[in-house]
Amino acid sequence: MNLLIVTACPNGMVTSVLTSRLLEAAAHRLGWSTRVEVHDPQAIGSPLSERDIAEAELVVVVKTGPLALDRFVGKRLVQSTPAQALRDPEAFLREAQQTAEPYAGAVDAPVATAPADKPRLVAVTACPTGVAHTFMAAEALQQAAIKLGYDLKVETRGSVGARNQLDAQAIAEADAVLLATDIEVDVTPFAGKRVYRCGTGVALKQPEATLKRTLEEAAVLAGAGAPANSERKPEKTGVYKHLLTGVSYMLPMVVAGGLLIALSFVFGIEAFKEEGTLAAALMTIGGETAFKLMVPLLAGYIAYSIADRPGLAPGMIGGLLAGTLGAGFIGGIIAGFLAGFSALAVVRWVKLPASVESLKPILIIPLLASLFTGLVMIYVVGAPVAQMLAGLTTFLDNMGTSNAILLGLLLGAMMCIDLGGPVNKAAYAFSVGLLASQSYAPMAATMAAGMVPPIGMGIASLLARRKFAQSEREAGKAALVLGCCVISEGAIPFAAKDPLRVIPASIAGGALTGALSMAFGAKLLAPHGGLFVLLIPNAINHALLYLLAIVAGSLLTGVIYAVIKRSEADPLAVGAAQGGSV
C-alpha cells in the first residue's frame, strides 16, 4: 500500500508533526510505504510532488481547519481529525483503507462556514515559554468546539509570535472571547466584547467546560486592561501571572546570552579575556550585553503586565537600577511591581483637565512612576536586596554536597508536581532568575527534572506494554520525544487518566534527577533546549554525568509506574482484544 499522510492543524504545529509521525510509524508496522506532508500556518513541510500523488493508492488527511484538496481529485481519500486518528493509529489506517472513496473535489465540506445559529467564539492561548501549553490548549479547544458544534477561531501567541491572528471581522462577529493565557496579553482589540479568562492548563484539561463557561460567564471588557470577569477569579493569582509575563519576555534574552557565553568558552574558558578575539566579542554580546538586559526586561514586562504600556518605561528603568545596585533579579522583580502599580495608580487617580490629558501617557506617568520607582530602589530596596542576593549567591556557590542535593531534590520534585502548572513554573522562574547572578547549577537541575515525567511515561509504556492500551503506547512514543525537548506536558495524557500513580512516580524520578544533577555539580547556561543543548560545546559541564542523572530519574519513574499501573486490559479490553488473550 502506497500511502500519503497530510496533517494540517493551524493552531498546533506540535500536533501536526506528532500526528504525522505516529501515523507514519503505524503505516510502517502494517508494511505500507508512506510519504508525509505537514502543513504549518506559515509554510509547508515536506511538500508532496506530483509523482508522489500520482503513485498514491490512499490519501489520509488529518486536519482541524480548511485545507485545499483539489490536487487529490480522483484519489481514494479519507479526512479526519487528530483526536480520531490518534485513538488507535493502526486501526484508523485499516478502516481508512476499507472506507476511502475517490475524492470528487469541489467544496471541502467538513470545514464549511458555520451556520448563523452556531455560537461563535474567538480565543487566544499563550503560556510563559510559548511552546507546549500554547498549542496543546488551542488544539484541545478546537476539538471541543467541533464536539459542541461551536464556531471557534484560536490565535496562538507562542515563542515564534502570534499565529492564526484574529481579524477585526472575526472579533466583531464573536459572541464571546476566551483568553486562555498564563501571561498578560494585549486585550485592546477585544474592548467592548464579552471576555472570559482562564489558564492554559484549565483549557487543556477541561476544554468543553471552558467553552461553555465562556458563553455563560463572560463579562464585557470595558477597555484595555479592564477586568474581564465580574467574578474576577484570576485576581487571586494576579501577582503570579505578572511574574510569569516578565519571565516569558526575558527568556529569549537569557537563551541568547547563555548560549553566546557557552560559545565563547569553545576557545578556552578564559579566552574571552584577550581583547580583540572572537571569544571576547562573543562574551561582550552574551555576558556584557544580553545578560545586562535580562533584569530590565523582567522588570519592564512585569510592569507592563500590571499597567499596560504606561508601566514599561518605569519598569525598565527600575530594572536597570536593580542591576546597577547589585540587587539582581530579586530587585528586578520588586522594581517591576513598584513601577507597575505606581503607573497604574497615576492612571487611575491623577486627574487632569481635558486640555492636558493627552500629556499623561507621554509625560506625567513616565515621570511620576519612574521617579517613585527609582527613589524607592535607591534609598529603600537596593542595598538590603543586594546584600540578600549576594548572600544567596554565596550560599549556592559554596554550599556543601548535602545542601546541594537537598536543593536539587526540592527543585526536581517541584518540576514534576503539576507538569507545567504553577509549582513547575515557580521552580523554573527561580532557576532562570539565578542565571543573572551566574548561578547555573539550579538551572541544570530544573531542566533535567523537567524531562523526567514524559520520558518516564514513555519508558513505562515500553516496559509494561500489556498494561497500556494501543493509544497509550503511541502516546508514550510521543512523550519520549517531548521529554527530550523539556516539554513536561507530554505526560499530561497519562496524569489526567491516572493522577494518583503518575504524579508520585514522576516526583520520585524528578527528585532523584535534580539531586543527582546538583551532586554532580552540573551547570547549565541555557534555560531551555533539552537534550539538544548537549550538542553545543560548554553549554553544560559534566555532560555525561548530567545525562546519567536524566536517565536515572527517567528509569525510576518508568519502572515505578510500570509496576504500580493497573492493566488497561483488566475489566474490558481483554474480551475486546484478540480473543481474550493478554
Coordinates of C-alpha atoms in Angstrom, one line a residue:
M1 CA 0.0 0.0 0.0
N2 CA 1.4 3.4 -1.1
L3 CA 0.0 5.9 1.5
L4 CA 0.1 9.7 1.6
I5 CA -0.3 11.3 5.0
V6 CA -1.2 15.0 5.1
T7 CA -1.6 16.8 8.5
A8 CA -2.8 20.4 9.0
C9 CA -3.5 21.7 12.5
P10 CA -3.2 25.5 12.1
N11 CA -3.0 26.3 15.8
G12 CA -0.9 23.3 16.8
M13 CA 2.3 22.8 14.9
V14 CA 3.3 20.3 17.6
T15 CA 0.1 18.3 17.0
S16 CA 0.6 18.3 13.2
V17 CA 4.1 16.9 13.5
L18 CA 3.3 14.3 16.1
T19 CA 0.2 13.1 14.3
S20 CA 2.2 12.6 11.1
R21 CA 5.0 10.7 12.9
L22 CA 2.6 8.4 14.7
L23 CA 0.6 7.6 11.6
E24 CA 3.7 7.0 9.7
A25 CA 5.0 4.6 12.3
A26 CA 1.7 2.8 12.3
A27 CA 1.8 2.5 8.5
H28 CA 5.3 1.1 8.6
R29 CA 4.1 -1.6 11.1
L30 CA 1.5 -2.5 8.6
G31 CA 4.1 -2.9 5.9
W32 CA 2.9 0.2 3.9
S33 CA 5.2 2.7 2.2
T34 CA 4.5 6.4 3.1
R35 CA 5.0 10.0 2.0
V36 CA 4.3 12.7 4.6
E37 CA 3.3 16.4 4.2
V38 CA 3.0 18.6 7.3
H39 CA 1.2 21.9 6.9
D40 CA 2.3 24.9 9.1
P41 CA 0.5 28.2 9.2
Q42 CA 3.4 29.9 7.6
A43 CA 4.9 27.2 5.4
I44 CA 4.5 23.6 4.2
G45 CA 7.0 21.0 5.3
S46 CA 8.0 18.0 3.1
P47 CA 5.7 19.0 0.2
L48 CA 4.3 16.1 -1.9
S49 CA 5.4 16.0 -5.5
E50 CA 3.1 15.3 -8.5
R51 CA 4.8 11.9 -8.8
D52 CA 4.0 11.1 -5.1
I53 CA 0.3 11.9 -5.6
A54 CA 0.1 10.0 -8.9
E55 CA 1.6 6.8 -7.3
A56 CA -0.5 7.0 -4.2
E57 CA -3.1 4.3 -3.5
L58 CA -4.6 6.0 -0.4
V59 CA -4.5 9.6 0.9
V60 CA -5.2 10.3 4.6
V61 CA -5.8 13.9 5.6
V62 CA -5.9 14.8 9.3
K63 CA -6.8 18.4 9.9
T64 CA -8.6 20.9 12.1
G65 CA -9.2 23.7 9.7
P66 CA -9.8 24.4 6.0
L67 CA -7.4 22.8 3.5
A68 CA -7.4 22.8 -0.3
L69 CA -7.5 19.2 -1.6
D70 CA -8.1 19.7 -5.3
R71 CA -4.8 18.1 -6.2
F72 CA -6.1 14.8 -4.9
V73 CA -9.2 14.7 -7.1
G74 CA -9.7 11.1 -8.2
K75 CA -7.6 9.6 -5.5
R76 CA -9.0 7.4 -2.7
L77 CA -9.1 9.8 0.2
V78 CA -10.2 9.9 3.9
Q79 CA -10.5 13.0 6.1
S80 CA -10.3 13.0 9.8
T81 CA -9.2 14.9 13.0
P82 CA -6.2 14.3 15.3
A83 CA -8.5 13.1 18.1
Q84 CA -9.9 10.3 15.9
A85 CA -6.7 9.4 14.1
L86 CA -4.6 9.1 17.3
R87 CA -7.1 7.0 19.3
D88 CA -5.6 3.9 17.6
P89 CA -3.5 4.8 14.5
E90 CA -3.2 1.2 13.1
A91 CA -7.0 0.6 13.4
F92 CA -7.6 4.0 11.9
L93 CA -5.5 3.3 8.9
R94 CA -7.1 -0.2 8.4
E95 CA -10.5 1.4 8.5
A96 CA -9.3 4.2 6.1
Q97 CA -8.2 1.6 3.6
Q98 CA -11.6 0.0 3.7
T99 CA -13.8 3.1 3.7
A100 CA -11.8 5.5 1.4
E101 CA -13.7 6.7 -1.7
P102 CA -12.4 8.7 -4.7
Y103 CA -12.3 12.3 -3.9
A104 CA -14.6 14.3 -6.2
G105 CA -13.1 17.8 -5.4
A106 CA -15.4 20.8 -5.2
V107 CA -16.1 22.2 -1.7
D108 CA -14.2 21.0 1.4
A109 CA -17.5 20.2 3.1
P110 CA -16.3 19.2 6.6
V111 CA -15.0 22.7 7.3
A112 CA -17.7 24.8 5.7
T113 CA -18.7 28.1 7.2
A114 CA -20.7 27.5 10.4
P115 CA -24.5 28.2 10.3
A116 CA -25.5 31.5 11.8
D117 CA -27.2 29.8 14.7
K118 CA -23.9 28.3 16.0
P119 CA -22.3 30.0 18.9
R120 CA -19.3 32.0 17.6
L121 CA -16.2 32.2 19.8
V122 CA -12.7 33.5 19.3
A123 CA -9.8 32.6 21.7
V124 CA -6.2 33.5 22.4
T125 CA -3.8 31.0 24.0
A126 CA -0.4 31.9 25.5
C127 CA 1.9 30.3 28.1
P128 CA 5.2 31.6 29.5
T129 CA 7.5 29.6 27.3
G130 CA 5.2 29.7 24.3
V131 CA 5.9 26.1 23.3
A132 CA 3.7 23.3 24.7
H133 CA 0.7 24.6 26.6
T134 CA 0.0 27.4 24.0
F135 CA -0.5 24.9 21.1
M136 CA -1.9 22.0 23.1
A137 CA -4.6 24.2 24.7
A138 CA -5.5 25.5 21.2
E139 CA -5.8 22.0 19.8
A140 CA -7.9 20.8 22.7
L141 CA -10.3 23.8 22.4
Q142 CA -10.7 23.2 18.7
Q143 CA -11.6 19.6 19.2
A144 CA -14.0 20.5 21.9
A145 CA -15.6 23.1 19.7
I146 CA -16.2 20.5 17.0
K147 CA -17.9 18.2 19.5
L148 CA -20.1 21.0 20.9
G149 CA -21.0 22.4 17.5
Y150 CA -19.3 25.8 18.2
D151 CA -17.6 28.0 15.6
L152 CA -14.2 28.7 17.1
K153 CA -11.1 30.6 15.9
V154 CA -8.0 30.4 18.0
E155 CA -5.0 32.7 17.9
T156 CA -1.8 31.3 19.4
R157 CA 0.8 33.6 20.9
G158 CA 3.8 31.3 21.2
S159 CA 7.5 31.7 21.2
V160 CA 7.5 32.4 17.5
G161 CA 4.9 35.2 17.7
A162 CA 1.2 35.3 17.0
R163 CA -0.2 32.7 14.6
N164 CA -3.6 32.4 13.0
Q165 CA -4.2 36.0 14.1
L166 CA -7.8 37.1 14.7
D167 CA -9.0 39.8 12.3
A168 CA -11.4 42.6 13.2
Q169 CA -14.3 40.9 11.5
A170 CA -13.9 37.6 13.4
I171 CA -13.7 39.5 16.7
A172 CA -16.8 41.6 15.8
E173 CA -18.9 38.6 14.9
A174 CA -17.9 36.6 18.0
D175 CA -20.4 36.1 20.8
A176 CA -17.6 35.9 23.4
V177 CA -13.8 35.9 23.7
L178 CA -11.8 33.3 25.6
L179 CA -8.4 34.3 26.9
A180 CA -6.7 31.1 27.9
T181 CA -3.4 32.7 28.9
D182 CA -0.8 32.3 31.7
I183 CA 0.7 35.6 30.9
E184 CA -0.7 39.1 30.2
V185 CA -1.6 39.7 26.6
D186 CA -2.8 42.8 24.8
V187 CA -6.6 42.9 25.1
T188 CA -7.1 46.2 23.3
P189 CA -8.8 44.5 20.2
F190 CA -11.4 43.0 22.5
A191 CA -12.7 46.2 24.1
G192 CA -16.4 46.1 24.4
K193 CA -16.6 42.3 23.8
R194 CA -17.7 39.7 26.4
V195 CA -14.5 38.2 27.7
Y196 CA -13.7 35.1 29.8
R197 CA -10.2 34.4 31.3
C198 CA -8.6 31.2 32.4
G199 CA -5.2 29.5 32.3
T200 CA -3.9 27.3 29.5
G201 CA -3.9 24.3 31.9
V202 CA -7.6 24.6 32.5
A203 CA -8.3 24.9 28.8
L204 CA -6.2 21.9 28.1
K205 CA -7.7 19.6 30.7
Q206 CA -11.4 20.8 30.6
P207 CA -11.8 22.3 27.1
E208 CA -15.6 21.6 26.7
A209 CA -16.4 23.0 30.1
T210 CA -14.2 26.1 29.4
L211 CA -16.0 26.9 26.2
K212 CA -19.4 26.5 27.9
R213 CA -18.3 28.8 30.8
T214 CA -17.1 31.3 28.2
L215 CA -20.5 31.6 26.7
E216 CA -22.2 31.7 30.2
E217 CA -19.9 33.7 32.3
A218 CA -18.0 36.1 30.0
A219 CA -18.4 39.7 31.1
V220 CA -17.9 42.9 29.0
L221 CA -14.4 44.2 28.8
A222 CA -14.7 47.9 29.3
G223 CA -11.3 48.8 27.9
A224 CA -7.7 47.8 27.6
G225 CA -6.6 46.3 30.8
A226 CA -10.0 46.2 32.4
P227 CA -11.1 43.1 34.3
A228 CA -12.7 40.5 32.1
N229 CA -14.9 38.7 34.5
S230 CA -17.3 40.1 37.0
E231 CA -16.2 37.5 39.5
R232 CA -12.5 38.3 38.7
K233 CA -11.3 34.8 39.5
P234 CA -7.8 35.4 38.1
E235 CA -7.2 38.2 40.6
K236 CA -6.1 35.6 43.2
T237 CA -3.1 34.7 41.0
G238 CA -2.5 38.1 39.6
V239 CA 1.0 38.5 41.1
Y240 CA 2.0 35.1 39.8
K241 CA 0.7 36.0 36.3
H242 CA 2.5 39.3 36.3
L243 CA 5.8 37.5 37.2
L244 CA 5.3 34.9 34.5
T245 CA 4.7 37.6 31.9
G246 CA 8.1 39.1 32.8
V247 CA 9.8 35.8 32.7
S248 CA 8.2 35.0 29.4
Y249 CA 9.6 38.1 27.7
M250 CA 13.0 37.7 29.4
L251 CA 13.6 34.1 28.3
P252 CA 14.8 34.8 24.7
M253 CA 17.4 37.2 26.2
V254 CA 18.5 34.5 28.7
V255 CA 18.8 31.8 26.0
A256 CA 20.7 34.0 23.6
G257 CA 23.1 35.3 26.3
G258 CA 23.7 31.9 27.8
L259 CA 24.5 30.2 24.6
L260 CA 26.7 33.0 23.4
I261 CA 28.7 32.7 26.6
A262 CA 28.9 29.0 26.1
L263 CA 30.2 29.5 22.5
S264 CA 32.9 31.9 23.8
F265 CA 34.2 29.0 26.0
V266 CA 34.8 26.9 22.9
F267 CA 38.0 28.8 22.5
G268 CA 39.0 28.2 26.1
I269 CA 37.4 29.0 29.5
E270 CA 39.4 32.3 29.8
A271 CA 39.9 33.0 26.1
F272 CA 37.5 35.9 26.3
K273 CA 40.0 37.9 28.4
E274 CA 42.1 38.5 25.3
E275 CA 40.8 41.7 23.7
G276 CA 40.1 41.7 20.0
T277 CA 39.4 37.9 19.8
L278 CA 36.2 36.3 18.7
A279 CA 35.8 34.8 22.2
A280 CA 35.9 38.3 23.6
A281 CA 33.3 39.5 21.1
L282 CA 31.0 36.6 22.0
M283 CA 31.4 37.3 25.7
T284 CA 30.7 41.0 25.1
I285 CA 27.5 40.2 23.2
G286 CA 26.3 37.5 25.6
G287 CA 27.6 38.3 29.0
E288 CA 28.0 42.0 29.0
T289 CA 25.0 43.0 26.8
A290 CA 22.3 40.2 26.7
F291 CA 22.7 39.3 30.4
K292 CA 22.6 43.0 31.4
L293 CA 19.3 43.4 29.7
M294 CA 17.7 40.4 31.4
V295 CA 16.7 42.2 34.6
P296 CA 15.4 45.4 32.9
L297 CA 13.3 43.2 30.6
L298 CA 12.0 41.2 33.5
A299 CA 11.0 44.3 35.5
G300 CA 9.7 46.2 32.4
Y301 CA 7.3 43.4 31.4
I302 CA 6.1 42.8 34.9
A303 CA 5.1 46.4 35.0
Y304 CA 3.7 46.1 31.5
S305 CA 1.5 43.2 32.7
I306 CA 0.2 45.4 35.6
A307 CA -0.3 48.7 33.9
D308 CA 0.0 48.0 30.2
R309 CA 2.3 50.3 28.1
P310 CA 2.5 53.1 30.7
G311 CA 4.3 50.7 33.0
L312 CA 7.0 49.7 30.5
A313 CA 9.4 52.6 30.8
P314 CA 9.4 53.0 34.6
G315 CA 9.7 49.2 34.9
M316 CA 12.8 49.0 32.7
I317 CA 14.4 52.0 34.5
G318 CA 13.8 50.3 37.8
G319 CA 15.2 47.0 36.5
L320 CA 18.3 48.7 35.2
L321 CA 18.7 50.3 38.6
A322 CA 18.4 46.9 40.3
G323 CA 21.2 45.6 38.1
T324 CA 23.4 48.7 38.8
L325 CA 22.8 48.5 42.5
G326 CA 23.6 44.8 42.6
A327 CA 20.0 43.8 43.6
G328 CA 19.8 41.3 40.7
F329 CA 16.7 39.5 39.6
I330 CA 15.1 39.8 43.1
G331 CA 15.5 43.6 42.9
G332 CA 14.2 43.5 39.3
I333 CA 11.0 41.7 40.4
I334 CA 10.4 44.3 43.2
A335 CA 11.1 47.2 40.7
G336 CA 8.7 45.7 38.2
F337 CA 5.9 45.6 40.8
L338 CA 6.7 49.1 42.1
A339 CA 6.7 50.5 38.6
G340 CA 3.6 48.7 37.5
F341 CA 1.4 49.6 40.5
S342 CA 2.7 53.2 40.7
A343 CA 1.9 53.7 37.0
L344 CA -1.5 52.1 37.5
A345 CA -2.1 54.5 40.4
V346 CA -1.2 57.5 38.3
V347 CA -3.5 56.3 35.5
R348 CA -6.4 55.9 37.9
W349 CA -6.0 58.6 40.5
V350 CA -4.3 61.5 38.9
K351 CA -7.0 63.6 37.2
L352 CA -6.1 66.3 34.7
P353 CA -8.0 68.8 32.7
A354 CA -9.2 67.5 29.3
S355 CA -6.9 70.0 27.6
V356 CA -3.7 68.4 29.0
E357 CA -5.0 64.8 29.5
S358 CA -3.0 63.8 26.4
L359 CA 0.2 64.6 28.2
K360 CA -0.5 61.9 30.7
P361 CA 0.9 58.8 28.9
I362 CA 4.0 60.6 27.5
L363 CA 4.9 62.9 30.3
I364 CA 3.1 62.5 33.6
I365 CA 3.0 58.7 34.0
P366 CA 6.7 58.1 33.0
L367 CA 7.9 61.0 35.2
L368 CA 6.0 60.2 38.4
A369 CA 6.2 56.4 38.1
S370 CA 9.9 56.4 37.2
L371 CA 10.7 58.9 40.0
F372 CA 8.9 56.9 42.6
T373 CA 10.3 53.6 41.5
G374 CA 13.9 55.0 41.2
L375 CA 13.9 56.7 44.6
V376 CA 12.5 53.6 46.4
M377 CA 15.0 51.4 44.7
I378 CA 18.0 53.7 45.5
Y379 CA 17.1 54.6 49.1
V380 CA 14.9 51.7 50.4
V381 CA 15.2 48.5 48.4
G382 CA 18.6 48.4 46.6
A383 CA 21.1 47.9 49.4
P384 CA 19.3 45.3 51.5
V385 CA 18.2 43.3 48.5
A386 CA 21.7 43.4 47.1
Q387 CA 23.1 42.0 50.4
M388 CA 20.4 39.3 50.4
L389 CA 21.2 38.3 46.8
A390 CA 24.9 38.3 47.5
G391 CA 24.3 36.0 50.5
L392 CA 22.1 33.7 48.4
T393 CA 24.7 33.6 45.6
T394 CA 27.5 32.9 48.1
F395 CA 25.4 30.1 49.7
L396 CA 24.6 28.5 46.3
D397 CA 28.3 28.7 45.2
N398 CA 29.7 27.3 48.4
M399 CA 27.1 25.0 49.8
G400 CA 28.1 21.5 50.8
T401 CA 27.1 18.4 48.9
S402 CA 24.3 17.6 51.3
N403 CA 22.7 21.1 50.9
A404 CA 23.1 21.0 47.1
I405 CA 21.4 17.6 47.0
L406 CA 18.5 18.8 49.1
L407 CA 18.0 21.9 46.9
G408 CA 18.2 19.7 43.7
L409 CA 15.7 17.3 45.2
L410 CA 13.3 20.1 46.0
L411 CA 13.6 21.8 42.6
G412 CA 13.3 18.4 40.8
A413 CA 10.2 17.5 42.8
M414 CA 8.6 20.9 42.1
M415 CA 9.1 20.5 38.4
C416 CA 7.1 17.2 38.4
I417 CA 4.2 18.0 40.7
D418 CA 1.9 19.7 38.2
L419 CA 3.6 19.2 34.8
G420 CA 3.8 22.8 33.6
G421 CA 1.5 24.2 36.3
P422 CA 2.1 26.9 38.9
V423 CA 4.6 24.9 41.0
N424 CA 6.5 23.8 38.0
K425 CA 6.7 27.4 36.7
A426 CA 7.8 28.7 40.1
A427 CA 10.8 26.4 40.2
Y428 CA 11.6 27.3 36.7
A429 CA 11.3 31.1 37.3
F430 CA 13.6 30.8 40.4
S431 CA 16.3 29.0 38.4
V432 CA 16.1 31.4 35.4
G433 CA 16.4 34.3 37.8
L434 CA 19.6 32.9 39.3
L435 CA 21.3 32.9 35.8
A436 CA 21.6 36.7 36.1
S437 CA 23.8 36.1 39.2
Q438 CA 25.9 33.5 37.4
S439 CA 24.4 30.6 39.4
Y440 CA 24.0 27.9 36.8
A441 CA 23.6 24.7 38.9
P442 CA 19.9 25.2 39.8
M443 CA 19.1 25.7 36.1
A444 CA 20.7 22.4 35.3
A445 CA 18.7 20.5 38.0
T446 CA 15.4 22.2 37.0
M447 CA 15.8 21.4 33.2
A448 CA 16.9 17.8 33.8
A449 CA 14.0 17.1 36.2
G450 CA 11.5 18.7 33.7
M451 CA 12.4 16.0 31.2
V452 CA 11.7 13.1 33.5
P453 CA 7.9 12.7 33.6
P454 CA 7.3 12.3 29.8
I455 CA 10.4 10.2 29.3
G456 CA 9.4 8.1 32.3
M457 CA 5.9 7.6 30.8
G458 CA 7.5 6.5 27.5
I459 CA 9.7 4.0 29.3
A460 CA 6.8 2.6 31.3
S461 CA 4.8 2.1 28.1
L462 CA 7.7 0.1 26.7
L463 CA 8.4 -1.9 29.9
A464 CA 4.8 -2.9 30.5
R465 CA 3.2 -2.9 27.1
R466 CA 0.4 -5.3 28.2
K467 CA -0.8 -2.8 30.7
F468 CA -1.2 0.0 28.2
A469 CA -3.9 0.4 25.5
Q470 CA -2.6 0.8 22.0
S471 CA -3.4 4.6 22.0
E472 CA -1.4 4.9 25.3
R473 CA 1.6 3.1 23.7
E474 CA 1.5 5.6 20.8
A475 CA 1.2 8.5 23.3
G476 CA 4.2 7.0 25.1
K477 CA 6.4 7.3 22.0
A478 CA 5.3 10.9 21.6
A479 CA 6.1 11.6 25.2
L480 CA 9.7 10.3 24.7
V481 CA 10.2 12.9 22.1
L482 CA 8.5 15.7 24.1
G483 CA 10.6 14.8 27.1
C484 CA 13.8 15.2 25.2
C485 CA 12.6 18.8 24.4
V486 CA 11.8 19.5 28.1
I487 CA 8.1 19.6 27.4
S488 CA 6.8 18.2 30.7
E489 CA 3.3 18.4 29.4
G490 CA 3.9 15.3 27.3
A491 CA 3.0 13.3 30.5
I492 CA -0.4 15.1 30.9
P493 CA -2.4 12.5 29.0
F494 CA -1.2 9.9 31.4
A495 CA -1.6 12.1 34.5
A496 CA -5.1 13.1 33.6
K497 CA -6.1 9.5 33.3
D498 CA -4.2 8.1 36.4
P499 CA -3.0 11.0 38.5
L500 CA -2.6 9.1 41.8
R501 CA 0.0 6.9 40.3
V502 CA 1.6 9.1 37.6
I503 CA 2.3 12.1 39.8
P504 CA 4.1 10.3 42.6
A505 CA 6.1 8.2 40.2
S506 CA 7.1 11.4 38.3
I507 CA 8.0 13.2 41.6
A508 CA 10.2 10.4 42.6
G509 CA 12.2 10.4 39.4
G510 CA 12.3 14.2 39.1
A511 CA 13.6 14.5 42.7
L512 CA 16.3 11.9 42.0
T513 CA 17.4 13.6 38.8
G514 CA 17.5 17.0 40.5
A515 CA 19.5 15.7 43.4
L516 CA 22.0 13.9 41.2
S517 CA 22.4 16.9 38.9
M518 CA 23.4 19.1 41.9
A519 CA 25.6 16.3 43.4
F520 CA 27.5 16.1 40.1
G521 CA 28.0 19.8 40.0
A522 CA 26.3 20.2 36.6
K523 CA 25.8 23.8 35.4
L524 CA 23.6 24.8 32.5
L525 CA 23.9 28.2 30.8
A526 CA 20.7 28.0 28.8
P527 CA 17.2 27.8 30.3
H528 CA 15.7 25.6 27.6
G529 CA 16.6 23.2 24.7
G530 CA 16.5 19.8 26.5
L531 CA 19.0 17.2 25.4
F532 CA 19.8 19.2 22.3
V533 CA 21.8 21.7 24.4
L534 CA 24.3 18.9 24.8
L535 CA 25.3 19.4 21.2
I536 CA 26.5 23.0 22.0
P537 CA 30.0 22.9 23.4
N538 CA 30.3 24.1 27.0
A539 CA 26.6 24.9 27.3
I540 CA 26.6 22.2 30.1
N541 CA 29.6 21.0 32.0
H542 CA 29.9 17.3 33.1
A543 CA 27.6 16.4 30.1
L544 CA 27.9 12.6 30.6
L545 CA 27.1 12.8 34.3
Y546 CA 24.2 15.2 33.5
L547 CA 22.8 12.7 31.0
L548 CA 23.2 9.9 33.6
A549 CA 21.1 12.0 36.1
I550 CA 18.3 12.3 33.5
V551 CA 18.5 8.6 32.6
A552 CA 18.4 7.5 36.3
G553 CA 15.4 9.6 37.2
S554 CA 13.5 8.7 34.0
L555 CA 14.2 5.0 34.6
L556 CA 13.0 5.3 38.2
T557 CA 9.8 7.0 37.1
G558 CA 9.3 4.5 34.3
V559 CA 9.9 1.4 36.5
I560 CA 7.7 2.6 39.3
Y561 CA 4.8 3.4 37.0
A562 CA 5.2 0.2 35.1
V563 CA 4.9 -1.7 38.4
I564 CA 2.0 0.1 40.0
K565 CA -0.1 0.8 36.9
R566 CA -3.3 -1.2 36.6
S567 CA -3.5 -3.2 33.5
E568 CA -5.6 -1.5 30.8
A569 CA -6.9 -4.9 29.8
D570 CA -8.3 -5.8 33.2
P571 CA -12.1 -5.3 33.0
L572 CA -12.9 -4.6 29.4
A573 CA -10.1 -4.8 27.0
V574 CA -9.4 -8.5 27.5
G575 CA -12.7 -9.5 25.9
A576 CA -12.4 -7.0 23.2
A577 CA -8.7 -7.7 22.3
Q578 CA -7.6 -10.7 20.3
G579 CA -9.9 -13.4 21.5
G580 CA -9.3 -12.5 25.2
S581 CA -5.6 -13.2 25.2
V582 CA -3.3 -10.8 27.0

